[in-house]
Amino acid sequence: MDERPAKRAARSGYGLELRGVSKAYAAARALRSVDLAAPWGSALALFGRNGAGKSTLLRVAAALVKPDAGEVLAAGFTLPPQAANARAATGYVGHRNMLYPDLTPEENLRFYARLYGLPDGERRAAEVLRDAGAERWASRRVRALSNGMQKRVAVARALLHRPALLLLDEPDAGLDAQGKAFLASVARAVAEGGGAVVFATHDIERGLAAADRYAVLQDGRVAAQGSAAEADAAAISDALAAPGGGA
Amino acid sequence: MRAGLRAALAVYAKDVRIEARTRETLGATLAFAFVAAFIFTFAFDPSPRTLAAVGPGIVWVAYIFTAMLGMNRTFLLEVERGTLDGLRLAPAPPEAIYFGKFFGLLTLLIVTEALLAPAFLVLYGLSLLNVWFAAVAAAATVGVAAVGTLLSAIAAHARAREALLPLLFIPLSLPLLIGAVSGTAAALDGEGWSGAGRWLQLILAFDAALIVVSSWAFAFVLEE
């Protein structure tokens, strides 16, 4: 799998760095002074209950949402002033697949390749579709594909421009075991290639297995973080299950 | 510049391809346009004198209502499918996305207007085969698409978008609509440059202003 990180990403020490980041939607505070860093060459798993702030954090990192306060460096670029550079070096998979249902996976990826200005767009689209195991469905309309297959194509879309920073928001939702294994291999390939991966998941054991570091979000705050190898999956799970829990 | 042009072309080609495949928006706008044009046949007797007075108004009521339906869907479909985030994630300049969507909407409106023209001939005996009318209609449609693309992006996130769009569109495009109706009346009266030409100049000036302001403001709308 060709996942060499984008050489153009400005090399700070971290693929993603948030310092004192806060974000509120009207009265609801989604992030409260979050400090978090994902070093290059590693994968960071984000855990937390629904509404803990995982999706907002990833959307802030993807330059889709502006924080109210704090500093964000995505792929080494400061957001929002260097958002265009950061976007060129960041891949993002959200809850929705961002694919046009009346186009085929191949057409979708070719479109995004042109939008990203990739010189080898057609070849690259075919390559990521093959890597995602979606080659056989490349000529069917997206609306005719299963959710799992659409998710694979969505991941292929995020990898199209060889991002240095990969952000995945609950990417395993709706995927079968093979799909989950594919995702883990993608995350591993990006991290081992020198990039950084940040993913949100509810599957703690699988998340810890795929990550080098982890962080637990509770009510928009980082309640705990550390090395995935030293983490106790049962303790994290129990803490998340506790009333008002998250850590 | 070239990257922006490529991105704009990509957005335009994508919109045209999807519309050619589904005909969703064209079907809706055409059906609406025919109904709007047809309704007026019950309102008056289309004598040449009456037609000269109300014909241009009928044409533009049908065109503008249809345009509002088309512009409403320009960004609404992107929001509903979740693909607006896909556009926002790309490093392409916002102006490129604006112009891609603008040309997509413009193509849709011109095709709808062209297909609707025979209906005016059949229903009212109103022939729109007139060079000056074509120039006035094309120029006014450019302005409608320019402001419509921006307003569509604004309204797509609003809950009361069906009400918001005309509330924003009509005041902003009023000079354009006056020019379009008056220019059409002059063109159908056979006035040529002395009549329709003067309105055409006003419309073109307004087009330029709308394109510049809308493409500039679009970047702010696209960001959150």
Coordinates of C-alpha atoms in Angstrom, one line a residue:
Chain A
M1 CA 0.0 0.0 0.0
D2 CA 1.4 3.3 -1.0
E3 CA 0.9 5.5 2.0
R4 CA 4.0 7.6 2.0
P5 CA 3.2 10.7 4.0
A6 CA 3.0 13.9 2.0
K7 CA 6.4 15.4 1.9
R8 CA 4.9 18.8 1.8
A9 CA 3.6 18.6 5.4
A10 CA 5.4 21.1 7.5
R11 CA 7.4 19.0 10.0
S12 CA 6.7 20.1 13.5
G13 CA 7.2 17.4 16.1
Y14 CA 3.5 16.4 15.9
G15 CA 1.1 15.4 13.1
L16 CA -1.6 17.0 15.2
E17 CA -1.3 19.4 18.1
L18 CA -4.0 21.1 20.0
R19 CA -3.3 23.7 22.7
G20 CA -6.1 25.0 24.8
V21 CA -8.7 24.4 22.2
S22 CA -12.3 25.2 23.0
K23 CA -15.4 25.0 20.9
A24 CA -19.1 25.6 21.8
Y25 CA -22.2 25.3 19.7
A26 CA -24.6 27.9 21.2
A27 CA -24.8 27.0 24.9
A28 CA -23.3 23.5 24.4
R29 CA -19.6 23.4 25.1
A30 CA -18.1 20.6 22.9
L31 CA -14.4 21.1 23.7
R32 CA -13.0 22.7 26.8
S33 CA -9.4 23.8 26.7
V34 CA -8.2 20.6 25.1
D35 CA -4.4 19.9 25.0
L36 CA -3.6 16.9 22.8
A37 CA -0.7 15.9 20.6
A38 CA -0.3 13.0 18.1
P39 CA 3.4 12.6 17.2
W40 CA 4.5 11.7 13.7
G41 CA 4.9 8.1 13.0
S42 CA 2.1 7.1 15.5
A43 CA -1.6 6.4 15.8
L44 CA -3.7 8.0 18.5
A45 CA -7.0 6.5 19.6
L46 CA -9.7 8.7 21.0
F47 CA -12.3 7.2 23.4
G48 CA -15.3 8.8 24.9
R49 CA -19.0 8.5 25.2
N50 CA -21.3 9.9 22.6
G51 CA -21.2 13.7 23.0
A52 CA -17.8 13.7 24.7
G53 CA -16.4 15.9 21.9
K54 CA -14.5 13.3 19.8
S55 CA -16.2 14.3 16.5
T56 CA -15.8 18.0 17.2
L57 CA -12.1 17.5 17.9
L58 CA -11.6 15.7 14.6
R59 CA -13.6 18.3 12.7
V60 CA -11.5 21.0 14.2
A61 CA -8.4 19.1 13.3
A62 CA -9.7 18.7 9.7
A63 CA -10.3 22.5 9.4
L64 CA -14.0 21.9 9.0
V65 CA -14.9 23.7 12.2
K66 CA -13.1 26.8 13.6
P67 CA -12.3 26.6 17.3
D68 CA -13.4 29.5 19.6
A69 CA -10.1 29.5 21.4
G70 CA -6.7 27.8 21.3
E71 CA -4.2 26.8 18.7
V72 CA -4.4 24.0 16.3
L73 CA -1.5 22.6 14.2
A74 CA -2.6 20.0 11.7
A75 CA 0.1 18.3 9.7
G76 CA 2.4 21.1 11.0
F77 CA 0.2 23.9 9.6
T78 CA -1.5 26.4 11.8
L79 CA -5.3 26.6 11.5
P80 CA -7.1 28.5 10.2
P81 CA -4.5 30.7 8.4
Q82 CA -2.8 27.8 6.7
A83 CA -6.0 25.7 6.3
A84 CA -5.4 25.1 2.5
N85 CA -1.9 23.6 3.2
A86 CA -3.3 21.6 6.1
R87 CA -6.1 20.2 4.0
A88 CA -3.7 19.2 1.2
A89 CA -1.9 17.1 3.8
T90 CA -4.9 15.7 5.8
G91 CA -7.3 12.9 5.1
Y92 CA -10.6 12.8 6.9
V93 CA -13.3 10.2 7.2
G94 CA -16.4 11.4 9.0
H95 CA -19.7 9.8 9.9
R96 CA -21.0 10.4 6.4
N97 CA -19.1 9.0 3.5
M98 CA -18.9 12.2 1.4
L99 CA -19.5 10.3 -1.8
Y100 CA -22.0 11.1 -4.6
P101 CA -24.5 8.3 -4.6
D102 CA -25.2 8.7 -8.4
L103 CA -21.6 8.4 -9.4
T104 CA -19.6 5.2 -9.3
P105 CA -16.7 4.9 -6.8
E106 CA -14.3 5.4 -9.7
E107 CA -16.0 8.6 -10.8
N108 CA -16.2 9.9 -7.2
L109 CA -12.5 9.3 -6.7
R110 CA -11.5 10.8 -10.0
F111 CA -13.6 13.9 -9.1
Y112 CA -11.8 14.3 -5.8
A113 CA -8.5 13.7 -7.4
R114 CA -9.1 16.6 -9.7
L115 CA -10.3 18.7 -6.8
Y116 CA -7.0 18.0 -5.0
G117 CA -5.1 18.7 -8.2
L118 CA -3.4 15.3 -8.3
P119 CA -1.4 14.9 -11.5
D120 CA -1.8 11.1 -11.4
G121 CA -5.4 11.2 -10.4
E122 CA -6.8 8.3 -12.5
R123 CA -4.0 6.0 -11.7
R124 CA -4.2 6.9 -8.0
A125 CA -8.0 6.4 -7.9
A126 CA -7.6 2.9 -9.3
E127 CA -4.8 2.2 -6.9
V128 CA -6.7 3.2 -3.7
L129 CA -9.8 1.4 -4.9
R130 CA -7.8 -1.8 -5.4
D131 CA -6.1 -1.3 -1.9
A132 CA -9.6 -0.9 -0.4
G133 CA -10.8 -4.1 -2.0
A134 CA -13.5 -2.1 -3.9
E135 CA -12.1 -2.7 -7.4
R136 CA -15.0 -5.1 -8.3
W137 CA -17.5 -2.4 -7.4
A138 CA -15.7 0.5 -9.0
S139 CA -18.2 0.8 -11.8
R140 CA -21.4 0.5 -9.8
R141 CA -23.2 3.5 -8.5
V142 CA -22.4 4.2 -4.9
R143 CA -26.1 4.1 -3.9
A144 CA -26.1 0.4 -5.0
L145 CA -23.2 -0.5 -2.6
S146 CA -23.6 -1.8 1.0
N147 CA -22.7 0.5 3.9
G148 CA -19.5 -1.4 4.5
M149 CA -18.4 -1.1 0.9
Q150 CA -19.3 2.6 0.9
K151 CA -17.2 3.0 4.0
R152 CA -14.2 1.4 2.3
V153 CA -14.6 3.7 -0.7
A154 CA -14.8 6.7 1.8
V155 CA -11.5 5.6 3.3
A156 CA -10.0 5.3 -0.2
R157 CA -11.2 8.8 -0.8
A158 CA -9.4 10.0 2.3
L159 CA -6.2 8.3 1.2
L160 CA -6.3 9.5 -2.4
H161 CA -3.9 12.5 -1.9
R162 CA -1.5 10.5 0.3
P163 CA -2.2 12.4 3.5
A164 CA 0.4 12.8 6.1
L165 CA -2.3 13.2 8.8
L166 CA -5.2 10.8 8.7
L167 CA -8.3 11.6 10.8
L168 CA -11.0 8.9 11.2
D169 CA -14.2 9.4 13.1
E170 CA -15.6 6.0 14.2
P171 CA -14.4 4.5 10.9
D172 CA -15.3 0.9 12.1
A173 CA -19.0 1.6 12.4
G174 CA -20.9 -0.7 10.0
L175 CA -17.8 -2.6 8.9
D176 CA -17.4 -6.4 9.0
A177 CA -14.3 -8.1 10.4
Q178 CA -12.5 -7.8 7.1
G179 CA -13.3 -4.2 6.8
K180 CA -12.0 -3.5 10.3
A181 CA -8.8 -5.4 9.5
F182 CA -8.5 -3.2 6.4
L183 CA -8.8 -0.1 8.5
A184 CA -6.3 -1.3 11.0
S185 CA -3.8 -2.0 8.1
V186 CA -4.4 1.5 6.7
A187 CA -3.8 3.2 10.0
R188 CA -0.7 1.1 10.6
A189 CA 0.6 1.8 7.1
V190 CA 0.2 5.6 7.5
A191 CA 1.8 5.6 10.9
E192 CA 4.7 3.4 9.9
G193 CA 5.2 5.5 6.8
G194 CA 6.0 8.4 9.1
G195 CA 2.5 10.0 9.1
A196 CA 0.1 10.5 12.0
V197 CA -3.3 8.9 12.5
V198 CA -6.0 10.0 15.0
F199 CA -9.1 7.9 15.2
A200 CA -12.2 7.9 17.4
T201 CA -13.8 4.6 18.3
H202 CA -16.0 2.9 20.8
D203 CA -14.2 -0.4 20.4
I204 CA -11.6 0.0 23.2
E205 CA -9.7 -3.2 22.8
R206 CA -9.4 -2.9 19.0
G207 CA -8.6 0.8 19.4
L208 CA -5.8 0.2 21.8
A209 CA -4.4 -2.6 19.6
A210 CA -4.3 -0.3 16.6
A211 CA -2.9 2.7 18.4
D212 CA 0.4 3.8 20.0
R213 CA -1.3 6.3 22.2
Y214 CA -4.8 6.9 23.5
A215 CA -6.8 9.7 25.0
V216 CA -10.1 9.7 26.8
L217 CA -12.5 12.6 26.3
Q218 CA -15.1 13.5 28.9
D219 CA -17.5 16.4 28.5
G220 CA -15.1 18.1 26.1
R221 CA -12.0 17.6 28.3
V222 CA -9.1 15.2 28.0
A223 CA -9.7 13.1 31.1
A224 CA -6.8 10.7 30.5
Q225 CA -4.1 9.9 28.0
G226 CA -1.1 7.8 27.7
S227 CA 0.6 4.9 26.0
A228 CA -1.7 2.3 24.4
A229 CA 0.7 -0.5 25.3
E230 CA 0.4 0.4 29.0
A231 CA -3.4 1.1 29.0
D232 CA -5.9 -1.1 30.8
A233 CA -8.8 -1.6 28.4
A234 CA -11.1 -2.9 31.1
A235 CA -10.4 0.1 33.3
I236 CA -11.1 2.5 30.4
S237 CA -14.3 0.6 29.6
D238 CA -15.5 0.6 33.2
A239 CA -14.7 4.3 33.5
L240 CA -16.7 5.1 30.4
A241 CA -19.6 3.0 31.6
A242 CA -19.7 4.6 35.0
P243 CA -22.4 7.3 35.6
G244 CA -21.1 10.6 34.3
G245 CA -18.0 8.7 33.3
G246 CA -15.5 9.1 30.7
A247 CA -12.3 8.3 32.4
Chain B
M1 CA -4.9 29.9 -11.0
R2 CA -4.7 26.8 -13.2
A3 CA -5.4 24.6 -10.1
G4 CA -8.5 26.7 -9.4
L5 CA -9.7 26.4 -12.9
R6 CA -9.2 22.7 -12.9
A7 CA -11.1 22.4 -9.6
A8 CA -13.9 24.6 -11.0
L9 CA -14.2 22.4 -14.1
A10 CA -14.2 19.3 -11.9
V11 CA -17.1 20.6 -9.8
Y12 CA -19.0 21.7 -13.0
A13 CA -18.4 18.4 -14.8
K14 CA -19.5 16.5 -11.7
D15 CA -22.8 18.5 -11.4
V16 CA -23.6 18.1 -15.1
R17 CA -22.8 14.4 -15.0
I18 CA -25.1 13.8 -12.0
E19 CA -27.9 15.9 -13.5
A20 CA -27.6 14.2 -16.9
R21 CA -27.8 10.8 -15.1
T22 CA -30.7 11.6 -12.7
R23 CA -32.5 14.5 -14.3
E24 CA -33.7 15.2 -10.7
T25 CA -33.4 19.0 -10.7
L26 CA -34.2 19.5 -14.4
G27 CA -37.4 17.4 -14.0
A28 CA -38.5 19.4 -11.0
T29 CA -37.7 22.8 -12.5
L30 CA -39.4 22.0 -15.9
A31 CA -42.5 20.7 -14.3
F32 CA -42.8 23.8 -12.1
A33 CA -42.0 26.1 -15.0
F34 CA -44.7 24.6 -17.2
V35 CA -47.3 24.8 -14.5
A36 CA -46.4 28.4 -13.8
A37 CA -46.6 29.3 -17.5
F38 CA -49.9 27.4 -17.9
I39 CA -51.7 29.0 -14.9
F40 CA -51.7 32.4 -16.6
T41 CA -53.8 31.1 -19.6
F42 CA -56.7 31.1 -17.2
A43 CA -56.1 34.7 -16.1
F44 CA -56.5 36.6 -19.3
D45 CA -57.3 36.4 -23.0
P46 CA -54.0 36.4 -24.9
S47 CA -54.8 39.1 -27.4
P48 CA -51.8 40.8 -29.0
R49 CA -52.4 44.0 -27.0
T50 CA -52.7 42.2 -23.6
L51 CA -49.8 40.0 -24.5
A52 CA -47.6 43.0 -25.2
A53 CA -48.4 44.4 -21.7
V54 CA -48.1 41.2 -19.6
G55 CA -46.0 38.8 -21.8
P56 CA -42.6 39.9 -20.5
G57 CA -43.9 39.6 -16.9
I58 CA -45.3 36.1 -17.5
V59 CA -42.0 35.0 -19.0
W60 CA -39.9 36.2 -16.1
V61 CA -42.3 35.1 -13.4
A62 CA -42.0 31.5 -14.8
Y63 CA -38.2 31.9 -15.2
I64 CA -37.6 33.3 -11.8
F65 CA -39.8 30.9 -9.9
T66 CA -38.1 28.1 -11.7
A67 CA -34.6 29.6 -11.0
M68 CA -35.4 29.7 -7.3
L69 CA -36.3 26.1 -7.3
G70 CA -33.1 25.3 -9.1
M71 CA -30.8 27.4 -6.9
N72 CA -32.5 26.0 -3.8
R73 CA -31.2 22.6 -4.8
T74 CA -27.7 23.7 -5.8
F75 CA -26.2 23.3 -2.3
L76 CA -29.1 21.6 -0.6
L77 CA -28.2 18.3 -2.3
E78 CA -24.5 18.7 -1.3
V79 CA -25.6 19.3 2.3
E80 CA -28.1 16.4 2.3
R81 CA -25.6 14.0 0.9
G82 CA -22.9 15.1 3.2
T83 CA -20.6 16.0 0.2
L84 CA -20.3 19.6 1.1
D85 CA -17.7 18.6 3.7
G86 CA -15.9 16.8 0.9
L87 CA -15.7 20.0 -1.1
R88 CA -14.6 22.0 2.0
L89 CA -11.9 19.4 2.8
A90 CA -10.2 19.9 -0.5
P91 CA -7.4 22.5 -0.8
A92 CA -9.1 24.1 -3.8
P93 CA -9.8 27.8 -3.5
P94 CA -13.5 28.5 -2.5
E95 CA -13.8 30.7 -5.6
A96 CA -13.2 27.5 -7.7
I97 CA -16.1 25.7 -6.0
Y98 CA -18.2 28.8 -6.4
F99 CA -17.6 29.0 -10.1
G100 CA -18.1 25.3 -10.6
K101 CA -21.5 25.5 -8.9
F102 CA -22.3 28.8 -10.7
F103 CA -21.7 27.3 -14.1
G104 CA -23.7 24.2 -13.1
L105 CA -26.7 26.3 -12.1
L106 CA -26.3 28.5 -15.2
T107 CA -26.4 25.5 -17.5
L108 CA -29.5 24.2 -15.7
L109 CA -31.3 27.5 -16.0
I110 CA -30.5 28.1 -19.6
V111 CA -31.6 24.6 -20.6
T112 CA -34.8 25.0 -18.6
E113 CA -35.5 28.4 -20.2
A114 CA -34.8 27.1 -23.7
L115 CA -37.1 24.1 -23.2
L116 CA -39.8 26.4 -21.8
A117 CA -39.7 28.9 -24.7
P118 CA -41.9 26.7 -27.1
A119 CA -44.5 26.6 -24.3
F120 CA -45.0 30.4 -24.5
L121 CA -45.5 30.1 -28.2
V122 CA -48.1 27.3 -27.9
L123 CA -49.9 28.8 -24.9
Y124 CA -49.8 32.5 -25.8
G125 CA -48.5 32.7 -29.3
L126 CA -45.5 34.5 -27.8
S127 CA -42.4 33.9 -30.0
L128 CA -39.2 34.3 -28.1
L129 CA -37.1 33.6 -31.2
N130 CA -35.5 37.1 -31.0
V131 CA -31.8 37.8 -30.8
W132 CA -32.3 40.7 -28.4
F133 CA -34.5 38.7 -26.1
A134 CA -31.9 35.9 -26.2
A135 CA -29.2 38.3 -25.2
V136 CA -31.3 39.9 -22.4
A137 CA -32.4 36.5 -21.1
A138 CA -28.9 35.0 -21.1
A139 CA -27.4 38.1 -19.4
A140 CA -30.1 38.2 -16.7
T141 CA -29.7 34.5 -16.2
V142 CA -26.0 34.9 -15.6
G143 CA -26.8 37.4 -12.8
V144 CA -29.5 35.2 -11.4
A145 CA -27.1 32.2 -11.3
A146 CA -24.4 34.4 -9.7
V147 CA -26.4 35.6 -6.8
G148 CA -28.4 32.3 -6.6
T149 CA -25.2 30.3 -6.1
L150 CA -24.2 32.4 -3.1
L151 CA -27.7 32.4 -1.6
S152 CA -28.1 28.7 -2.1
A153 CA -25.0 28.1 0.0
I154 CA -26.3 30.5 2.7
A155 CA -29.8 29.0 2.7
A156 CA -28.7 25.4 2.6
H157 CA -27.9 25.3 6.3
A158 CA -31.1 27.3 7.3
R159 CA -34.2 25.5 8.6
A160 CA -36.6 27.8 6.8
R161 CA -34.6 27.8 3.6
E162 CA -37.7 27.8 1.3
A163 CA -38.7 31.1 2.8
L164 CA -35.2 32.5 3.2
L165 CA -34.2 32.1 -0.4
P166 CA -36.8 34.3 -2.0
L167 CA -36.5 36.8 0.9
L168 CA -32.9 37.3 0.1
F169 CA -33.0 36.8 -3.6
I170 CA -35.7 39.3 -4.6
P171 CA -34.2 42.4 -3.0
L172 CA -30.7 41.6 -4.1
S173 CA -31.7 40.9 -7.7
L174 CA -34.3 43.6 -8.1
P175 CA -32.4 45.8 -10.5
L176 CA -31.6 42.7 -12.5
L177 CA -35.3 41.7 -12.6
I178 CA -36.4 45.2 -13.6
G179 CA -33.8 45.1 -16.4
A180 CA -34.8 41.6 -17.5
V181 CA -38.6 42.4 -17.7
S182 CA -38.0 45.9 -19.3
G183 CA -35.4 44.5 -21.7
T184 CA -37.7 41.7 -22.7
A185 CA -40.5 44.1 -23.3
A186 CA -38.3 46.3 -25.5
A187 CA -36.9 43.2 -27.4
L188 CA -40.4 41.8 -28.1
D189 CA -41.4 45.3 -29.2
G190 CA -38.6 45.2 -31.8
E191 CA -36.7 48.1 -30.3
G192 CA -33.3 46.6 -30.7
W193 CA -30.2 48.5 -29.4
S194 CA -32.0 51.7 -28.6
G195 CA -34.4 49.9 -26.2
A196 CA -33.3 46.4 -25.3
G197 CA -29.6 47.3 -25.8
R198 CA -29.7 49.9 -23.0
W199 CA -31.3 47.4 -20.6
L200 CA -28.7 44.8 -21.6
Q201 CA -25.9 47.2 -20.6
L202 CA -27.5 47.7 -17.2
I203 CA -27.9 43.9 -16.8
L204 CA -24.3 43.2 -17.8
A205 CA -23.0 45.9 -15.3
F206 CA -25.1 44.3 -12.6
D207 CA -23.8 40.8 -13.6
A208 CA -20.2 41.9 -13.2
A209 CA -20.9 43.3 -9.7
L210 CA -22.9 40.3 -8.6
I211 CA -20.2 37.8 -9.8
V212 CA -17.4 39.7 -8.1
V213 CA -19.2 40.2 -4.8
S214 CA -20.8 36.7 -4.7
S215 CA -17.5 34.9 -5.5
W216 CA -15.7 36.9 -2.8
A217 CA -18.5 36.4 -0.2
F218 CA -18.7 32.7 -0.9
A219 CA -15.5 32.0 0.9
F220 CA -17.0 33.3 4.2
V221 CA -20.2 31.2 3.6
L222 CA -18.2 28.1 2.9
E223 CA -16.2 28.4 6.1
E224 CA -18.4 27.1 8.8

